Amino acid sequence: MRRLPVYLLLDTSGSMSGEPIEAVKNGVQMMIHSLRQNPQAIETAFVSIITFDSNAQQIIPLTDLASFQMVDIKASGMTSLGAALNLLADKLENEVTKTTLEQKGDWKPIIFIMTDGVPTDDWQLGLNKLKSVNKGLVVGCAAGNGADDQVLKQISDSVVRLNNTDAESIAKFFQWVSASIATSSTKVEETGIDLTKKDQLPPPPSELVIIA
């Protein structure tokens, strides 16, 4: 079975504390619940979550939807986006099955990065490592006025902006992520072709402004 790997890189720095971090937790739960209703997604999509604050850690390895269990996350510390990109590169290298002469590997991964701030470490170092391994689609979300969309534009194939980090706005983002994963699962199953372009994703809701 060829998997569709989905990686969520979520900012859990101190500025996300309170309503935003609770909304992120609820958003992930809603996303998983919605995807479990989709016959293609339940077969194909595997989800991993990497959080980044003063450090980056993979809190959930690449997991099928039926087995996925969200863990509690807290907001504190800095915004180590570079460390998250570095860790993501390692996980893409180790968790995603490559295509060889003997076998078809996994589908190309889809990566969603959500941040409300400015990186506090060397994000370019992490990006260079990511570029050496990643052949998938990267979508960035600049959440709120403090997010640096210029950095996200250099990392991502597509960038959307949320003007607010309130519960309703963040919920809309995760609904769109869910729709994107569901659409991608169906497309790869039906066409047998990897997703590599942002215009293959469904249009985002009005709360999400496409900026790149």
Short mmCIF file of C-alpha atoms in Angstrom, two decimals:
data_model
loop_
_atom_site.label_atom_id
_atom_site.label_comp_id
_atom_site.label_asym_id
_atom_site.label_seq_id
_atom_site.Cartn_x
_atom_site.Cartn_y
_atom_site.Cartn_z
CA MET A 1 0.00 0.00 0.00
CA ARG A 2 1.30 3.44 -0.94
CA ARG A 3 0.84 5.96 1.84
CA LEU A 4 0.21 9.70 1.53
CA PRO A 5 2.49 11.14 4.26
CA VAL A 6 1.22 14.35 5.87
CA TYR A 7 3.44 16.35 8.22
CA LEU A 8 2.08 19.18 10.38
CA LEU A 9 4.71 21.55 11.82
CA LEU A 10 2.98 23.50 14.57
CA ASP A 11 4.32 26.54 16.41
CA THR A 12 3.98 25.98 20.17
CA SER A 13 6.02 29.01 21.27
CA GLY A 14 4.89 31.22 24.17
CA SER A 15 2.90 33.60 21.95
CA MET A 16 0.55 30.72 21.11
CA SER A 17 -0.52 30.27 24.74
CA GLY A 18 -4.19 30.52 25.69
CA GLU A 19 -6.87 30.46 23.01
CA PRO A 20 -4.55 29.79 20.01
CA ILE A 21 -2.95 26.60 21.39
CA GLU A 22 -6.33 25.25 22.52
CA ALA A 23 -7.70 25.99 19.05
CA VAL A 24 -4.78 24.11 17.46
CA LYS A 25 -5.47 21.04 19.63
CA ASN A 26 -9.16 21.16 18.78
CA GLY A 27 -8.36 21.73 15.12
CA VAL A 28 -6.19 18.62 14.91
CA GLN A 29 -8.92 16.54 16.60
CA MET A 30 -11.57 17.84 14.20
CA MET A 31 -9.28 17.20 11.23
CA ILE A 32 -8.65 13.58 12.21
CA HIS A 33 -12.36 13.01 12.94
CA SER A 34 -13.30 14.41 9.52
CA LEU A 35 -10.65 12.39 7.64
CA ARG A 36 -11.79 9.17 9.31
CA GLN A 37 -15.13 9.62 7.52
CA ASN A 38 -13.38 9.68 4.13
CA PRO A 39 -12.85 6.21 2.61
CA GLN A 40 -9.83 7.26 0.51
CA ALA A 41 -8.14 9.19 3.32
CA ILE A 42 -8.57 6.40 5.87
CA GLU A 43 -6.79 4.06 3.44
CA THR A 44 -4.04 6.38 2.30
CA ALA A 45 -3.28 9.30 4.65
CA PHE A 46 -0.71 8.95 7.43
CA VAL A 47 -0.21 11.95 9.72
CA SER A 48 2.75 13.13 11.81
CA ILE A 49 2.99 16.16 14.07
CA ILE A 50 6.18 18.08 14.83
CA THR A 51 5.97 20.94 17.33
CA PHE A 52 8.51 23.71 17.72
CA ASP A 53 9.17 26.16 20.54
CA SER A 54 12.62 26.46 22.16
CA ASN A 55 13.17 22.96 20.76
CA ALA A 56 11.60 20.89 18.01
CA GLN A 57 10.14 17.45 18.65
CA GLN A 58 8.08 14.92 16.77
CA ILE A 59 5.20 14.32 19.16
CA ILE A 60 3.43 11.90 16.81
CA PRO A 61 5.33 9.77 14.27
CA LEU A 62 3.78 9.01 10.88
CA THR A 63 0.56 7.24 11.93
CA ASP A 64 -2.51 5.90 10.15
CA LEU A 65 -5.76 7.74 10.86
CA ALA A 66 -7.40 4.84 12.70
CA SER A 67 -4.54 4.65 15.22
CA PHE A 68 -3.90 8.40 15.54
CA GLN A 69 -4.13 9.70 19.13
CA MET A 70 -3.53 13.40 19.74
CA VAL A 71 -1.30 14.22 22.70
CA ASP A 72 -1.48 17.32 24.88
CA ILE A 73 0.59 20.31 23.78
CA LYS A 74 1.57 23.39 25.78
CA ALA A 75 2.79 26.76 24.54
CA SER A 76 6.06 28.19 25.86
CA GLY A 77 9.50 29.36 24.82
CA MET A 78 10.97 30.59 21.55
CA THR A 79 10.29 29.82 17.84
CA SER A 80 12.86 27.26 16.66
CA LEU A 81 11.58 26.87 13.11
CA GLY A 82 15.03 25.92 11.82
CA ALA A 83 15.21 23.02 14.26
CA ALA A 84 11.75 21.90 13.11
CA LEU A 85 12.80 21.92 9.44
CA ASN A 86 15.96 19.99 10.36
CA LEU A 87 13.91 17.40 12.25
CA LEU A 88 11.39 17.19 9.41
CA ALA A 89 14.21 16.44 6.96
CA ASP A 90 15.36 13.56 9.18
CA LYS A 91 11.84 12.14 9.43
CA LEU A 92 11.20 12.40 5.67
CA GLU A 93 14.43 10.51 5.13
CA ASN A 94 13.62 7.78 7.68
CA GLU A 95 9.82 7.43 7.64
CA VAL A 96 8.83 7.88 3.99
CA THR A 97 9.31 4.79 1.81
CA LYS A 98 11.27 5.57 -1.33
CA THR A 99 10.46 4.26 -4.79
CA THR A 100 13.03 1.74 -6.03
CA LEU A 101 13.28 -0.58 -9.02
CA GLU A 102 11.60 -3.29 -6.92
CA GLN A 103 8.76 -1.30 -5.36
CA LYS A 104 6.61 1.77 -5.57
CA GLY A 105 7.31 3.95 -2.55
CA ASP A 106 4.95 6.31 -0.73
CA TRP A 107 3.29 9.24 -2.46
CA LYS A 108 5.09 12.56 -2.21
CA PRO A 109 4.45 14.12 1.21
CA ILE A 110 2.32 17.17 1.95
CA ILE A 111 3.72 19.44 4.67
CA PHE A 112 1.77 22.16 6.49
CA ILE A 113 3.70 24.70 8.58
CA MET A 114 1.74 26.98 10.93
CA THR A 115 3.50 29.76 12.84
CA ASP A 116 2.45 33.01 14.52
CA GLY A 117 5.93 34.49 14.88
CA VAL A 118 9.45 35.06 13.60
CA PRO A 119 12.06 32.25 13.74
CA THR A 120 14.53 32.64 16.61
CA ASP A 121 17.12 30.21 15.23
CA ASP A 122 18.91 29.61 11.92
CA TRP A 123 15.94 28.61 9.77
CA GLN A 124 18.01 28.76 6.55
CA LEU A 125 20.25 25.97 7.81
CA GLY A 126 17.14 23.83 8.42
CA LEU A 127 15.72 24.79 5.02
CA ASN A 128 18.91 23.75 3.21
CA LYS A 129 18.72 20.32 4.81
CA LEU A 130 15.02 20.03 3.99
CA LYS A 131 15.63 20.93 0.34
CA SER A 132 18.12 18.09 0.05
CA VAL A 133 15.51 15.46 0.93
CA ASN A 134 12.02 16.85 0.31
CA LYS A 135 10.27 16.47 -3.01
CA GLY A 136 6.77 17.11 -1.67
CA LEU A 137 4.41 20.07 -1.40
CA VAL A 138 4.99 22.59 1.42
CA VAL A 139 2.18 24.91 2.53
CA GLY A 140 2.87 27.68 5.04
CA CYS A 141 0.32 29.45 7.24
CA ALA A 142 1.21 32.82 8.73
CA ALA A 143 -1.16 33.09 11.70
CA GLY A 144 -1.81 36.57 13.05
CA ASN A 145 0.00 39.87 12.55
CA GLY A 146 3.25 38.75 14.18
CA ALA A 147 3.99 35.98 11.66
CA ASP A 148 6.80 36.52 9.15
CA ASP A 149 5.33 35.58 5.79
CA GLN A 150 8.58 36.52 4.00
CA VAL A 151 10.33 33.60 5.70
CA LEU A 152 7.42 31.26 4.91
CA LYS A 153 7.53 32.29 1.24
CA GLN A 154 11.12 31.06 1.04
CA ILE A 155 10.27 27.74 2.69
CA SER A 156 6.87 26.98 1.15
CA ASP A 157 5.36 26.41 -2.28
CA SER A 158 2.22 28.21 -1.12
CA VAL A 159 1.55 30.59 1.79
CA VAL A 160 -1.79 31.54 3.33
CA ARG A 161 -2.38 34.16 6.01
CA LEU A 162 -4.81 34.08 8.91
CA ASN A 163 -5.46 37.60 10.15
CA ASN A 164 -6.38 36.33 13.60
CA THR A 165 -5.29 33.51 15.89
CA ASP A 166 -8.69 33.16 17.53
CA ALA A 167 -10.42 29.79 17.80
CA GLU A 168 -12.71 30.38 14.81
CA SER A 169 -9.88 31.35 12.43
CA ILE A 170 -7.63 28.46 13.45
CA ALA A 171 -10.58 26.06 13.10
CA LYS A 172 -11.06 27.27 9.51
CA PHE A 173 -7.39 26.58 8.77
CA PHE A 174 -7.65 23.00 9.99
CA GLN A 175 -10.88 22.46 8.06
CA TRP A 176 -9.00 23.50 4.93
CA VAL A 177 -6.06 21.22 5.81
CA SER A 178 -8.55 18.38 6.25
CA ALA A 179 -10.16 19.12 2.87
CA SER A 180 -6.71 19.32 1.26
CA ILE A 181 -5.69 15.92 2.62
CA ALA A 182 -9.03 14.36 1.60
CA THR A 183 -8.76 15.81 -1.93
CA SER A 184 -5.14 14.69 -2.25
CA SER A 185 -5.96 11.16 -1.09
CA THR A 186 -8.68 10.87 -3.71
CA LYS A 187 -6.53 12.31 -6.50
CA VAL A 188 -3.53 10.05 -5.94
CA GLU A 189 -5.78 7.00 -5.67
CA GLU A 190 -7.75 7.84 -8.82
CA THR A 191 -4.96 9.17 -11.04
CA GLY A 192 -1.87 7.42 -9.69
CA ILE A 193 -0.03 10.74 -9.99
CA ASP A 194 1.74 12.60 -7.16
CA LEU A 195 0.53 15.99 -6.04
CA THR A 196 3.21 18.61 -6.60
CA LYS A 197 1.32 21.84 -7.30
CA LYS A 198 -0.57 24.12 -4.93
CA ASP A 199 -3.44 24.56 -7.40
CA GLN A 200 -4.26 20.87 -6.93
CA LEU A 201 -5.49 21.73 -3.42
CA PRO A 202 -9.04 22.97 -2.80
CA PRO A 203 -9.51 26.76 -2.58
CA PRO A 204 -9.18 28.02 1.01
CA PRO A 205 -12.07 29.68 2.88
CA SER A 206 -12.33 33.49 2.98
CA GLU A 207 -10.57 33.62 6.38
CA LEU A 208 -7.40 32.32 4.70
CA VAL A 209 -5.80 34.82 2.35
CA ILE A 210 -3.45 33.37 -0.28
CA ILE A 211 -0.29 35.49 -0.36
CA ALA A 212 2.03 33.25 -2.37
#
